[in-house]
Coordinates of C-alpha atoms in Angstrom, one line a residue:
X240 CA 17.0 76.8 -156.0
X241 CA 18.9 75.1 -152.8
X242 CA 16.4 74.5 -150.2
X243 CA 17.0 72.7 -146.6
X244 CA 14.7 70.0 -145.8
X245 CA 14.5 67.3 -143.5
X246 CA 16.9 63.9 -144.5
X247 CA 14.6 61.0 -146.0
X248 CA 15.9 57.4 -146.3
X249 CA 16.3 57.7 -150.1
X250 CA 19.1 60.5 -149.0
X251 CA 21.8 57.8 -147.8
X252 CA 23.9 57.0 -151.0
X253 CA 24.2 61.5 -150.8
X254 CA 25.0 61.4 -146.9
X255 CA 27.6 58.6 -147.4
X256 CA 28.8 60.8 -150.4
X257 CA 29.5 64.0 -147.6
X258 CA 30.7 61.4 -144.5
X259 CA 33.4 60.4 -147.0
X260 CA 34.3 63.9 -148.5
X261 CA 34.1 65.6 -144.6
X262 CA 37.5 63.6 -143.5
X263 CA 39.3 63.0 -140.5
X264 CA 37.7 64.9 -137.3
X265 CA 34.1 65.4 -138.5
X266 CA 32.7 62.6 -136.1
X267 CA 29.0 63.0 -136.7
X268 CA 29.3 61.5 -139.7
X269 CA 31.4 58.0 -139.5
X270 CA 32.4 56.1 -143.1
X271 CA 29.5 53.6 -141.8
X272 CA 26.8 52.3 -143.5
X273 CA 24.6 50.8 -140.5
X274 CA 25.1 53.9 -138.7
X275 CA 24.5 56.6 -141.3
X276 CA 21.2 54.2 -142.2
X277 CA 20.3 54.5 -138.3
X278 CA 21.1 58.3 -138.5
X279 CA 18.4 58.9 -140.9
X280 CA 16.2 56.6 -139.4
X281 CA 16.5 58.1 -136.2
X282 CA 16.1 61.9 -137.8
X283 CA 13.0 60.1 -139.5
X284 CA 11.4 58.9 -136.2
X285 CA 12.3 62.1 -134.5
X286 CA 10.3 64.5 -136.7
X287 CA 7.5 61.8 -136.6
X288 CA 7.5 62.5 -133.0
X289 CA 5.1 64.0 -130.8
X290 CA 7.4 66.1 -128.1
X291 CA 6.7 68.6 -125.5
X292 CA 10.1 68.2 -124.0
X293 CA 13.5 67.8 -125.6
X294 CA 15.2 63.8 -124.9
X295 CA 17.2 62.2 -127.2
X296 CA 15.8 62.9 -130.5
X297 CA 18.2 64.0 -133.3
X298 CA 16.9 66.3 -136.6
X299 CA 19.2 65.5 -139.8
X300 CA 19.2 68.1 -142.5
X301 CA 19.9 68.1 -146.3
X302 CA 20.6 71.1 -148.4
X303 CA 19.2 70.0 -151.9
X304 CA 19.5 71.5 -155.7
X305 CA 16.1 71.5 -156.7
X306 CA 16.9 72.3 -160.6
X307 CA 19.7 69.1 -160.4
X308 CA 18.6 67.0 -157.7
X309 CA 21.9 66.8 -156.3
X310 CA 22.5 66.8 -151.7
X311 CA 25.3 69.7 -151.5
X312 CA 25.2 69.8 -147.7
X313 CA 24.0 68.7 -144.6
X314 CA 23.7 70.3 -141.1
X315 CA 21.6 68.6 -137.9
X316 CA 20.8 69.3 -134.0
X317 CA 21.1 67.2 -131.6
X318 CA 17.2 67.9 -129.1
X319 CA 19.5 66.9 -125.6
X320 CA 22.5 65.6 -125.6
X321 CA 24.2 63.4 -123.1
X322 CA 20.8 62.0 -122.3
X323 CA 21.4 58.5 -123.3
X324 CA 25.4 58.2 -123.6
X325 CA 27.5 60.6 -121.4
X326 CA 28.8 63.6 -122.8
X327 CA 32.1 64.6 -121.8
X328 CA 34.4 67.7 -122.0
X329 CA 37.6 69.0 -120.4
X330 CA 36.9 72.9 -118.9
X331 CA 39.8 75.0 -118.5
X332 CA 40.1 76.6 -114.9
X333 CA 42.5 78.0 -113.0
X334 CA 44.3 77.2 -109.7
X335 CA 46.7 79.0 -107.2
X336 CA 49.6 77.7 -105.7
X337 CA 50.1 80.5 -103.0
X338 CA 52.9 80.6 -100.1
X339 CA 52.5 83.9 -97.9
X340 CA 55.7 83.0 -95.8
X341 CA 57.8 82.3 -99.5
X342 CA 56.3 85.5 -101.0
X343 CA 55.0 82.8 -104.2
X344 CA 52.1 83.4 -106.3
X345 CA 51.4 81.0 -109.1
X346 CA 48.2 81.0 -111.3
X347 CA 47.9 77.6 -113.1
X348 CA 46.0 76.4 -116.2
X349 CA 44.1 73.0 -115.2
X350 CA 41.7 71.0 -117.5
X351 CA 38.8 69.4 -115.3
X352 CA 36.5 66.7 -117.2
X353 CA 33.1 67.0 -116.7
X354 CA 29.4 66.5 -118.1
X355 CA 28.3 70.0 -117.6
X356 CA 26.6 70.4 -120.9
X357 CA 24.2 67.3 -120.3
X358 CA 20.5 68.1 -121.7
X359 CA 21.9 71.0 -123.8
X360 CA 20.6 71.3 -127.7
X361 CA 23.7 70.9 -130.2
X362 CA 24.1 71.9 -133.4
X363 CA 26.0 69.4 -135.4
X364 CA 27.3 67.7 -138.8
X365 CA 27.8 71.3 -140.7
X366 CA 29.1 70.4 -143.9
X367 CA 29.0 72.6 -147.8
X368 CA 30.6 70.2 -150.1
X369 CA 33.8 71.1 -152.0
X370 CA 32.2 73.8 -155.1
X371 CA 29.3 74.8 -153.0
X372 CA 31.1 77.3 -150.7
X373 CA 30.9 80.5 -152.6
X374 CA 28.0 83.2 -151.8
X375 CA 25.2 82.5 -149.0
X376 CA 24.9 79.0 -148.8
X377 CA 27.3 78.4 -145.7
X378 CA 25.7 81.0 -144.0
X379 CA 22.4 79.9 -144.9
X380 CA 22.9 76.5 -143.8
X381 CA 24.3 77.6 -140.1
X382 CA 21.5 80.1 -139.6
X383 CA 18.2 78.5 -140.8
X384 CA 18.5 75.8 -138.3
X385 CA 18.1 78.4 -135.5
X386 CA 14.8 79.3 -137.1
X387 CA 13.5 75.9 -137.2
X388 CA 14.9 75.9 -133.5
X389 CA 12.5 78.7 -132.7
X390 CA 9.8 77.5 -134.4
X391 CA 9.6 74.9 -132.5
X392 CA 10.9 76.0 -129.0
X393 CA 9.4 72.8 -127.2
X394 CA 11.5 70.7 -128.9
X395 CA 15.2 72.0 -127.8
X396 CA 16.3 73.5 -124.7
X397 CA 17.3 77.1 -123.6
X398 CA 20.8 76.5 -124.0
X399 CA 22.3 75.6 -127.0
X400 CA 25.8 74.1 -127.8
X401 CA 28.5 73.4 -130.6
X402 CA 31.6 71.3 -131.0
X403 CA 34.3 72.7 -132.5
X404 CA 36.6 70.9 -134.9
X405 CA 39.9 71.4 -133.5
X406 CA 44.0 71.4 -134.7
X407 CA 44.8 68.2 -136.5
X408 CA 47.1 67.4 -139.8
X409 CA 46.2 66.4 -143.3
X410 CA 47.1 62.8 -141.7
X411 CA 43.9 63.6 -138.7
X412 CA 46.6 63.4 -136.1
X413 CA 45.9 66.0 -133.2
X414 CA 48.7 67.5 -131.1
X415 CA 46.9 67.3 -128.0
X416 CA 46.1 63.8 -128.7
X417 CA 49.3 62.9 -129.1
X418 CA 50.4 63.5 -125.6
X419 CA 47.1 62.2 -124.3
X420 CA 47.9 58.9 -125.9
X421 CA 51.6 58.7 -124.7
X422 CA 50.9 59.2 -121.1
X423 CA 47.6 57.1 -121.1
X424 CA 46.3 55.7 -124.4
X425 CA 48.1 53.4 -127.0
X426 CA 45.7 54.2 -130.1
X427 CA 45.9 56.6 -132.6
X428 CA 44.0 59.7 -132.8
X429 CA 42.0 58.7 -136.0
X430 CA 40.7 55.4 -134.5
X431 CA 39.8 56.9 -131.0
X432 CA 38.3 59.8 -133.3
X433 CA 36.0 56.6 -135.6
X434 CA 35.1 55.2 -132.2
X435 CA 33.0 58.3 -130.7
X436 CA 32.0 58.7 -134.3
X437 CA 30.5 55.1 -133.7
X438 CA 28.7 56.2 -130.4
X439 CA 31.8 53.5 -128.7
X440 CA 32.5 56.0 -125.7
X441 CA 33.3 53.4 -122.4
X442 CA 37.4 53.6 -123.2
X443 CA 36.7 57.6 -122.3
X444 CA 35.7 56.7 -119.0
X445 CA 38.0 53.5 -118.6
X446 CA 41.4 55.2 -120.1
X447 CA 41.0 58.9 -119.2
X448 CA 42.9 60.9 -116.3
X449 CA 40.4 61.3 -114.0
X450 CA 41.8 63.8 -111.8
X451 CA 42.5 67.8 -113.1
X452 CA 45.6 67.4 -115.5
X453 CA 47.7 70.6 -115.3
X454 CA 47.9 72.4 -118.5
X455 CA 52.0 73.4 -118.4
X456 CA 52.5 69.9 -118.1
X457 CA 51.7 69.1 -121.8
X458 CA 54.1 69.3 -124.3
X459 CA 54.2 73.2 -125.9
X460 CA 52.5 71.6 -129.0
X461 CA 49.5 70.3 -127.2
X462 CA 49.5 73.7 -125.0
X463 CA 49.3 75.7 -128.3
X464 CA 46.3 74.1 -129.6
X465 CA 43.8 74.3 -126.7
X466 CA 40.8 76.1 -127.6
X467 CA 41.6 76.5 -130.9
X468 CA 40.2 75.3 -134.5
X469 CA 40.6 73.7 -137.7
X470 CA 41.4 76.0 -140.1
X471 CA 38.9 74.5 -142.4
X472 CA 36.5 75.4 -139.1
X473 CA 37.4 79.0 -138.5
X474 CA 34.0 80.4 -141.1
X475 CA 32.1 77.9 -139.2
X476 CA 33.1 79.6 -136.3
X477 CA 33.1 83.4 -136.9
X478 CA 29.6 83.0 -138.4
X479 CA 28.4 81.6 -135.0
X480 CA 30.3 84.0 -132.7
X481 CA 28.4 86.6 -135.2
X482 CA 25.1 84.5 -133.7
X483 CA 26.5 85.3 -130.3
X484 CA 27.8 82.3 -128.8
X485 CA 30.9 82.1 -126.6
X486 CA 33.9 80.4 -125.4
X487 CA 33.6 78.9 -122.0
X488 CA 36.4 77.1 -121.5
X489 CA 34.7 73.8 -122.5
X490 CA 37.2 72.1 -125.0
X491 CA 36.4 68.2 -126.8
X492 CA 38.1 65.8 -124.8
X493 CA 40.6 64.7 -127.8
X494 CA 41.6 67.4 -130.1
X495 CA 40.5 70.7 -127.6
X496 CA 38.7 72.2 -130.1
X497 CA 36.4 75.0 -128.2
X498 CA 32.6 74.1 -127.3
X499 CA 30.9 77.2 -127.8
X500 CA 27.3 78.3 -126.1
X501 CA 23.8 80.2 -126.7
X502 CA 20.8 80.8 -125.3
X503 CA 18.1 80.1 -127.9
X504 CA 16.6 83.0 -127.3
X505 CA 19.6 85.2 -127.8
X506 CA 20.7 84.3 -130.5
X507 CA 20.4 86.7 -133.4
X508 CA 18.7 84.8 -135.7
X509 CA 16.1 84.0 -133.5
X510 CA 16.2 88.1 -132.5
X511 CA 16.0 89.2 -135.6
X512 CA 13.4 87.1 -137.5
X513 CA 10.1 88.1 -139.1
X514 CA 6.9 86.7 -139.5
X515 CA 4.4 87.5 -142.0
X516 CA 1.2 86.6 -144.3
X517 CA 2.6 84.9 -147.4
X518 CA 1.8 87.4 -150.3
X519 CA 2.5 85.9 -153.6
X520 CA 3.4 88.8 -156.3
X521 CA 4.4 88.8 -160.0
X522 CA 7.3 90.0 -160.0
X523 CA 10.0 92.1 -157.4
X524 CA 13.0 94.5 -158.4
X525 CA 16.0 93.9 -158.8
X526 CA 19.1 93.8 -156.5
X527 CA 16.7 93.2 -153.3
X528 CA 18.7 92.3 -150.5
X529 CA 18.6 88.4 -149.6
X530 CA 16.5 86.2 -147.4
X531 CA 16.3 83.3 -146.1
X532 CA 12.5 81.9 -145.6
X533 CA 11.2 78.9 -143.5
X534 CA 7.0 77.6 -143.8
X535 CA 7.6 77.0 -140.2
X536 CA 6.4 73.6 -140.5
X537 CA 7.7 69.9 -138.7
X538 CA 8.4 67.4 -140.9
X539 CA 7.7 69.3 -144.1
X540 CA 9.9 71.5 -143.2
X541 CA 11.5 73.7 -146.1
X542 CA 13.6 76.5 -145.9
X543 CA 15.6 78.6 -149.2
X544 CA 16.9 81.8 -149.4
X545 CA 16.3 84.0 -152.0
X546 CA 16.3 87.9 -153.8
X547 CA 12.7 87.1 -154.7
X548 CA 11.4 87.9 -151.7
X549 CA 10.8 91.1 -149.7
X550 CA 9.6 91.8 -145.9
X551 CA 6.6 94.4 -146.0
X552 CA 6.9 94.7 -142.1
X553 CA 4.3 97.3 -141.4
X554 CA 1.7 95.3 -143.1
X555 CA 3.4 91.9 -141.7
X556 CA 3.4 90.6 -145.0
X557 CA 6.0 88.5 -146.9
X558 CA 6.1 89.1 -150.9
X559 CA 7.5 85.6 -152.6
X560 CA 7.5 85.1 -156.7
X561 CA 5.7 82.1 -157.2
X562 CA 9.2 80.3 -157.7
X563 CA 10.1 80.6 -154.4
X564 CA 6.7 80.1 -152.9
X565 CA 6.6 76.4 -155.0
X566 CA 10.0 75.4 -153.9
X567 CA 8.7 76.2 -149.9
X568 CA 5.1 74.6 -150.7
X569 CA 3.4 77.9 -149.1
X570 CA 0.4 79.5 -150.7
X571 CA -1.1 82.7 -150.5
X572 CA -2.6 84.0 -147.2
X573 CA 0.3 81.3 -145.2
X574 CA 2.5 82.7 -142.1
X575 CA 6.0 82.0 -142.6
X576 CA 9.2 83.2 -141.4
X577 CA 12.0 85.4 -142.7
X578 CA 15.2 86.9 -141.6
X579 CA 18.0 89.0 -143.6
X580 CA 21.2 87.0 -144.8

């Protein structure tokens, strides 16, 4: 069975294994070894944790093959971010150029930069490896962290946030970059790309236009990618506009890829979920739909999704085979949490 648990320190050789395989863009997880060590040490401290109110703790995720042993993916959230080290985006706004005596009326795209989502929860670091990405698991991964979200409401705040991967080449070089660095940077997109990735963010601050830039001003190919995604992002994406998040106009600073936003407690997962009494049963029928199942707990935290399992909602109850219940550590009598993939 795959279940999602949270990252322990004998996980790093895995997690360098997916920070090299997720490429150019995916800054969460930088090609480093102190910093992918401190990234699981900080996860480790932040379950540990006794919170009331989000800061700056961050909750790391692996998706494991219990019959192989083998990490297949990873996904995180980020408790409040910009807490610590400014958060920054560009938001796209509009302003008028208006002569009544020359009868002129221009609407103009501008990009403002800003730290409007400071103290927001992200979700981050959503990565299936390469063979994985057939059936439920992608969706599973995406959608199980807003369970463990509501589960433990205290811990993250009412609005939640993710950064999108946006246009680059096979080479990491972003169009929008590009003009960015002509007009006021002389590095290349990968290596301003590693140095967020390494939590380096003063040259944002130091090199970047402070004032609104105008949008027609940048070349066409820089124009054309503005809010938009990776294609390798675009599942990612649908799957958490199906979630209900939405486009703002909040764009990452370097490649415009689209920041989209929730409120927790909007968001369908955490709509639609189930709880119920753990009911541990023989065997179930065939062809049940599937369901993805969380013991609600902190730092033993497990969550799988299954068609050995079936919601008996008016007696609140939860059937499991005693498969699934083993691989979730529940037992009979247990409340734990359901909702339909």
């Amino acid at each position: 069975m795959l279940v999602l648990r949270p990252i322990q320190k004998t996980d790093f050789d895995s997690l360098k294994t997916i920070a090299v395989e997720s490429g150019h863009g995916f800054t969460s997880l930088p090609v480093d070894d102190e910093l992918l060590s401190n990234k699981i040490n900080r996860s480790v401290e932040s379950f540990a944790k006794s919170v009331s109110k989000p800061y700056d703790e961050g909750y790391l995720f692996v998706l494991e093959d219990t019959q192989t042993g083998e990490i297949i993916g990873t996904t995180a959230i980020e408790a409040a971010v910009g807490m610590s080290v400014p958060l920054y985006h560009y938001h796209l706004g509009k302003t008028v150029h208006h002569s009544r005596t020359l009868g002129v009326y221009n609407t103009v795209d501008i990009l403002s930069m800003c730290n409007d989502y400071t103290g927001s929860s992200e979700i981050c670091t959503l990565f299936l490896r390469e063979g994985h990405r057939q059936g439920l698991a992608g969706r599973f991964l995406s959608r199980s962290r807003f369970l463990f979200m509501a589960e433990h409401a205290e811990r993250f705040s009412d609005t939640v946030i993710a950064e999108m991967r946006g246009v680059s080449d096979e080479h990491g070089h972003s169009p929008f970059w590009q003009w960015l660095q002509e007009h006021f940077f002389s590095i290349e997109f990968p290596q301003a790309d590693h140095l967020v990735g390494l939590g380096d963010k003063v040259f944002i601050c130091e090199l970047m236009p402070k004032y609104p830039i105008y949008a027609n001003l940048l070349s066409p190919e820089a124009q054309a990618v503005i809010g938009k995604v990776h294609e390798k992002t675009k599942p990612a994406l649908r799957l958490l506009q199906k979630e209900g998040f939405e486009h703002r106009g909040y764009v990452d600073l370097f490649d415009a890829g689209p920041t989209v936003e929730a409120r927790l407690e909007n968001i369908r997962t955490v709509r639609e979920s189930f709880k119920g009494e753990v009911e541990i049963v023989a065997s179930l029928p065939d062809k049940l739909p599937s369901l993805a199942i969380s013991n609600g707990r902190l730092d033993a935290f497990k969550a799988t999704f299954t068609d050995q399992a079936y919601l008996c909602e008016a007696e609140e109850k939860i059937q499991l085979t005693a498969e699934v219940a083993n691989a979730l550590d529940v037992t009979q009598g247990e409340l734990i949490n359901a909702f339909k993939l």
